[in-house]
Each structure stands twice: as structure tokens, then as C-alpha cells.
Short mmCIF file of C-alpha atoms in Angstrom, two decimals:
data_model
loop_
_atom_site.label_atom_id
_atom_site.label_comp_id
_atom_site.label_asym_id
_atom_site.label_seq_id
_atom_site.Cartn_x
_atom_site.Cartn_y
_atom_site.Cartn_z
CA MET V 1 98.12 55.08 137.60
CA LYS V 2 99.19 58.71 137.86
CA GLN V 3 102.23 59.19 140.07
CA ILE V 4 104.81 61.81 140.86
CA VAL V 5 108.17 60.33 141.82
CA ILE V 6 110.66 62.51 143.68
CA ASP V 7 114.25 61.37 144.15
CA ILE V 8 116.28 63.28 146.73
CA THR V 9 119.96 62.44 146.99
CA GLU V 10 122.20 62.78 150.05
CA ASP V 11 123.75 65.90 148.58
CA GLY V 12 120.33 67.58 148.38
CA GLU V 13 119.78 67.15 144.63
CA VAL V 14 116.11 66.78 143.68
CA LYS V 15 114.69 65.09 140.59
CA ILE V 16 110.96 65.02 139.88
CA GLU V 17 109.44 62.56 137.45
CA THR V 18 105.76 62.39 136.49
CA ARG V 19 104.30 59.05 135.40
CA GLY V 20 100.99 58.12 133.82
CA PHE V 21 100.04 61.63 132.77
CA THR V 22 99.29 62.53 129.20
CA GLY V 23 99.69 65.91 127.60
CA LYS V 24 100.60 69.00 129.55
CA SER V 25 98.72 67.94 132.72
CA CYS V 26 101.98 66.54 134.10
CA VAL V 27 103.53 69.99 134.16
CA GLU V 28 100.48 71.47 135.90
CA GLU V 29 100.25 68.60 138.39
CA SER V 30 103.87 68.86 139.48
CA ARG V 31 104.11 72.67 139.43
CA PHE V 32 103.43 72.97 143.18
CA LEU V 33 106.46 70.81 143.96
CA LYS V 34 108.78 72.97 141.90
CA GLU V 35 107.45 76.10 143.57
CA LEU V 36 107.95 74.50 146.99
CA LEU V 37 111.46 73.28 146.44
CA GLY V 38 113.19 75.92 144.37
CA LYS V 39 114.21 76.54 140.79
CA GLU V 40 113.78 74.17 137.87
CA LEU V 41 117.20 73.73 136.31
CA ALA V 42 116.29 71.38 133.48
CA ARG V 43 113.24 69.66 132.04
CA GLN V 44 113.12 66.65 129.80
CA LEU V 45 109.81 65.95 128.06
CA THR V 46 108.94 62.36 127.21
CA THR V 47 106.70 60.77 124.58
CA ALA V 48 103.64 60.86 126.82
CA TYR V 49 103.89 64.63 127.02
CA TYR V 50 102.92 64.82 123.35
CA GLN V 51 99.92 62.51 123.76
CA VAL V 52 96.31 63.65 123.96
CA ASP V 53 93.86 61.05 125.30
CA GLY V 54 96.40 58.30 124.77
CA LYS V 55 97.05 59.12 121.12
CA THR V 56 100.35 60.55 120.03
CA CYS V 57 100.11 63.83 118.14
CA VAL V 58 102.65 64.04 115.37
CA LYS V 59 103.30 67.39 113.74
CA LYS V 60 104.49 67.12 110.18
CA HIS V 61 106.10 70.05 108.48
CA LEU V 62 105.54 69.90 104.74
CA PRO V 63 107.97 71.68 102.48
CA LEU V 64 105.69 74.09 100.66
CA CYS V 65 108.37 76.07 98.93
CA GLY V 66 111.22 74.79 96.85
CA MET A 1 106.16 58.85 132.07
CA SER A 2 105.58 62.43 131.01
CA HIS A 3 108.51 64.58 132.01
CA VAL A 4 111.53 64.74 134.27
CA SER A 5 112.72 67.92 136.03
CA LYS A 6 115.88 68.71 137.96
CA ILE A 7 115.41 71.18 140.80
CA GLU A 8 117.92 73.41 142.57
CA LEU A 9 116.78 73.30 146.18
CA GLU A 10 115.97 76.56 147.97
CA ILE A 11 115.09 76.71 151.66
CA ASN A 12 112.09 78.97 152.11
CA ASP A 13 110.16 77.57 155.07
CA LEU A 14 111.57 77.82 158.57
CA GLU A 15 109.10 75.42 160.23
CA THR A 16 110.03 72.72 157.75
CA LEU A 17 113.74 73.34 158.35
CA GLU A 18 113.10 73.01 162.09
CA ALA A 19 111.26 69.72 161.52
CA ALA A 20 114.06 68.48 159.25
CA CYS A 21 116.60 69.22 162.01
CA ALA A 22 114.49 67.29 164.51
CA SER A 23 114.29 64.31 162.15
CA LEU A 24 118.11 64.18 162.07
CA GLY A 25 118.49 64.67 165.84
CA LEU A 26 119.82 68.23 165.44
CA GLN A 27 118.83 71.15 167.67
CA PHE A 28 117.33 74.15 165.88
CA VAL A 29 117.77 77.32 167.95
CA ARG A 30 115.55 80.22 166.91
CA ASN A 31 116.94 83.76 167.14
CA GLN A 32 120.50 82.72 167.91
CA LYS A 33 122.42 85.53 166.23
CA THR A 34 125.88 84.00 165.95
CA TYR A 35 127.12 80.51 165.16
CA THR A 36 130.35 78.84 166.20
CA TRP A 37 133.01 78.52 163.47
CA TYR A 38 136.77 78.93 163.04
CA GLY A 39 136.28 82.65 163.59
CA GLU A 40 138.41 84.03 160.78
CA TYR A 41 138.06 83.79 157.01
CA MET A 42 141.37 82.53 155.63
CA GLY A 43 140.51 83.12 151.98
CA ASP A 44 141.31 79.53 151.00
CA THR A 45 137.76 78.66 149.88
CA PRO A 46 135.18 80.66 147.94
CA LEU A 47 132.60 82.53 149.99
CA PRO A 48 128.95 81.53 149.57
CA GLU A 49 127.38 83.51 146.70
CA GLY A 50 126.03 86.87 147.86
CA PHE A 51 127.96 86.89 151.15
CA SER A 52 131.10 88.70 152.25
CA ALA A 53 133.69 87.72 154.86
CA ASP A 54 132.00 90.16 157.28
CA ASP A 55 128.78 88.12 157.12
CA LEU A 56 130.45 84.96 158.42
CA GLY A 57 129.63 84.07 162.01
CA LYS A 58 126.38 86.07 161.97
CA CYS A 59 122.97 84.49 161.55
CA ASP A 60 119.24 84.73 162.32
CA HIS A 61 118.93 81.22 163.71
CA ALA A 62 121.36 78.37 164.31
CA VAL A 63 121.57 74.60 164.21
CA ARG A 64 123.52 72.67 166.84
CA VAL A 65 124.84 69.29 165.77
CA PRO A 66 125.51 66.68 168.47
CA GLY A 67 129.19 65.76 168.54
CA ALA A 68 130.26 68.75 166.41
CA ALA A 69 132.20 71.70 167.80
CA TYR A 70 130.91 74.08 165.14
CA GLU A 71 127.32 75.16 164.38
CA VAL A 72 125.33 75.94 161.25
CA GLY A 73 124.08 79.51 160.82
CA VAL A 74 120.70 80.05 159.19
CA VAL A 75 120.54 83.42 157.45
CA ARG A 76 117.41 85.00 155.96
CA LYS A 77 118.05 86.89 152.76
CA ASP A 78 115.71 87.86 149.88
CA GLY A 79 112.89 85.74 151.31
CA LYS A 80 115.02 82.60 151.44
CA TYR A 81 117.16 80.93 154.07
CA PHE A 82 120.83 80.18 153.52
CA LEU A 83 123.00 77.79 155.51
CA LEU A 84 126.39 79.18 156.51
CA TRP A 85 128.86 76.80 158.08
CA ASP A 86 132.52 76.02 158.32
CA PHE A 87 133.40 72.62 156.92
CA TRP A 88 136.87 72.47 158.48
CA ARG A 89 137.35 68.85 159.56
CA ASP A 90 137.83 69.47 163.27
CA GLY A 91 134.53 71.38 163.42
CA GLY A 92 132.75 68.07 162.85
CA LEU A 93 129.93 69.38 160.65
CA GLU A 94 130.85 67.71 157.39
CA ARG A 95 131.18 64.36 159.13
CA ALA A 96 127.64 64.71 160.50
CA LEU A 97 125.87 66.46 157.62
CA GLY A 98 127.82 65.29 154.58
CA PRO A 99 129.42 67.46 151.89
CA GLY A 100 127.57 70.77 151.46
CA ALA A 101 125.34 69.90 154.44
CA GLY A 102 123.58 67.63 151.94
CA LYS A 103 121.90 65.44 154.57
CA LEU A 104 120.18 68.48 156.09
CA LYS A 105 119.07 69.67 152.65
CA GLN A 106 117.78 66.18 151.87
CA ALA A 107 115.82 66.03 155.14
CA TYR A 108 114.35 69.47 154.42
CA ALA A 109 113.22 68.48 150.91
CA ILE A 110 111.64 65.25 152.19
CA GLU A 111 109.76 67.08 154.94
CA ARG A 112 108.64 69.88 152.60
CA VAL A 113 107.26 67.50 149.98
CA LYS A 114 105.51 65.22 152.49
CA ARG A 115 103.76 68.06 154.30
CA GLU A 116 102.47 69.81 151.20
CA ALA A 117 101.56 66.65 149.30
CA ARG A 118 99.41 65.41 152.18
CA LEU A 119 97.64 68.76 152.35
CA LYS A 120 96.83 68.37 148.66
CA GLY A 121 95.40 64.90 149.22
CA TYR A 122 98.23 62.78 147.83
CA ARG A 123 99.15 59.44 149.34
CA VAL A 124 102.90 59.51 150.09
CA GLN A 125 105.17 56.47 150.10
CA GLN A 126 108.81 56.76 151.14
CA ALA A 127 111.56 54.28 150.31
CA LYS A 128 115.34 54.17 150.22
CA SER A 129 116.86 54.24 146.76
CA VAL A 130 120.39 53.68 145.48
CA LYS A 131 121.24 57.39 145.63
CA GLY A 132 119.06 58.54 148.52
CA ILE A 133 115.35 58.66 149.25
CA ARG A 134 112.45 58.18 146.84
CA LEU A 135 109.02 59.64 147.54
CA VAL A 136 106.09 58.44 145.43
CA LEU A 137 102.95 60.60 145.41
CA SER A 138 99.72 59.12 144.13
CA MET A 139 96.09 60.16 144.28
#
């Protein structure tokens, strides 16, 4: 299930976590919250961010020279 | 899980701030142009960023806190609202609102998220967590 989890501490710190999204849709889906609440200080991407339709995309860089 | 973001909270909606005050039992007073504080800047703590000593005590709106002698000033600047307040112990604000008026900021963030998420069709669940409040939005 797709969920957005927002933790708000007693000192006003906000952390947003998207769950169940694949690919970049998580960023789009949670954008409105960031615009509502203020400035994004830090973002940590997880494995699911790099998945398309449930499959992980792995980019391999081949050494072509040397 | 897809990504995790940390957000620096900005107050940009007055109606939500008013609702947040109500949820904490505070009185939001529109158009009150001064707020009660010690009355003189002693220079022993840094001023809020972007404000000078002359700005202290002046506001666009104010928040009255039951049991506290001092008030919180709400100042509009650059399209955002800033909270100015004196945390001196005898003023009673820190006791009621926590360090940095964190409880008021927390209530504002909760209210802001709940209102907008419901407008967008999300189902909102609220629960207490170890460090504060957790909201879970789902379609």
C-alpha cells in the first residue's frame, strides 16, 4: 500500500517518509507536503526509488578506456 | 519505502496557525500590534535571524497563553510568519510551549498537513509516537 508517513516532534521538526512507491513517483506524490511545510533540508533516497515497475534498475559503468 | 526528507518548518498560513492555537487552548488575537515581553533587549541571547532589537515587542498578531505573563508575537515578513517571544522563565512561555515554542510549531504542522491532505483525498490517521506525533496518509 502506498503511504506517506509524517513524523512531527515536539520541537517542531518534521520528517516525511514515503512507503510503497516505486521510482520517482514518491517525490512527486510528497511534493505538496514539502511546499506546505517549508524547506527540504535533506533527502535520503532508498532502494525503491531506483525501481521501475518493481524491478531494480542497476546502472553499470564499464571501463572503456585503459 | 522510497525516500525520506527532513523539512525545516515555515509558517505561511495564518488560518492554520489560528487553528493550531485553538487546539492547544491558546488565544490567537488578530491585529494585536504589540506583545508582552521583558521590554528590553539585554543582549544576552542572539536575536532571531533577520530581526533587530527595535523589532522586539512589535507584531502583526499575538498569541495569549493561559497561565503565562508574556505573549507570543506573530510577525509577517517576506510572505511568512515568524514567532517572536521572550523565553525568560518568569514569562511562562517556555513552560507552556516547550523550547523554541516547539509545541506550537508541532500543532501548526499537524493542522497544516491534515487540512491539505484531506482536500487532496487522502485518508489521515494520527497516532502518538516516541518522539511526537505520527500522521499516516493513504489513498
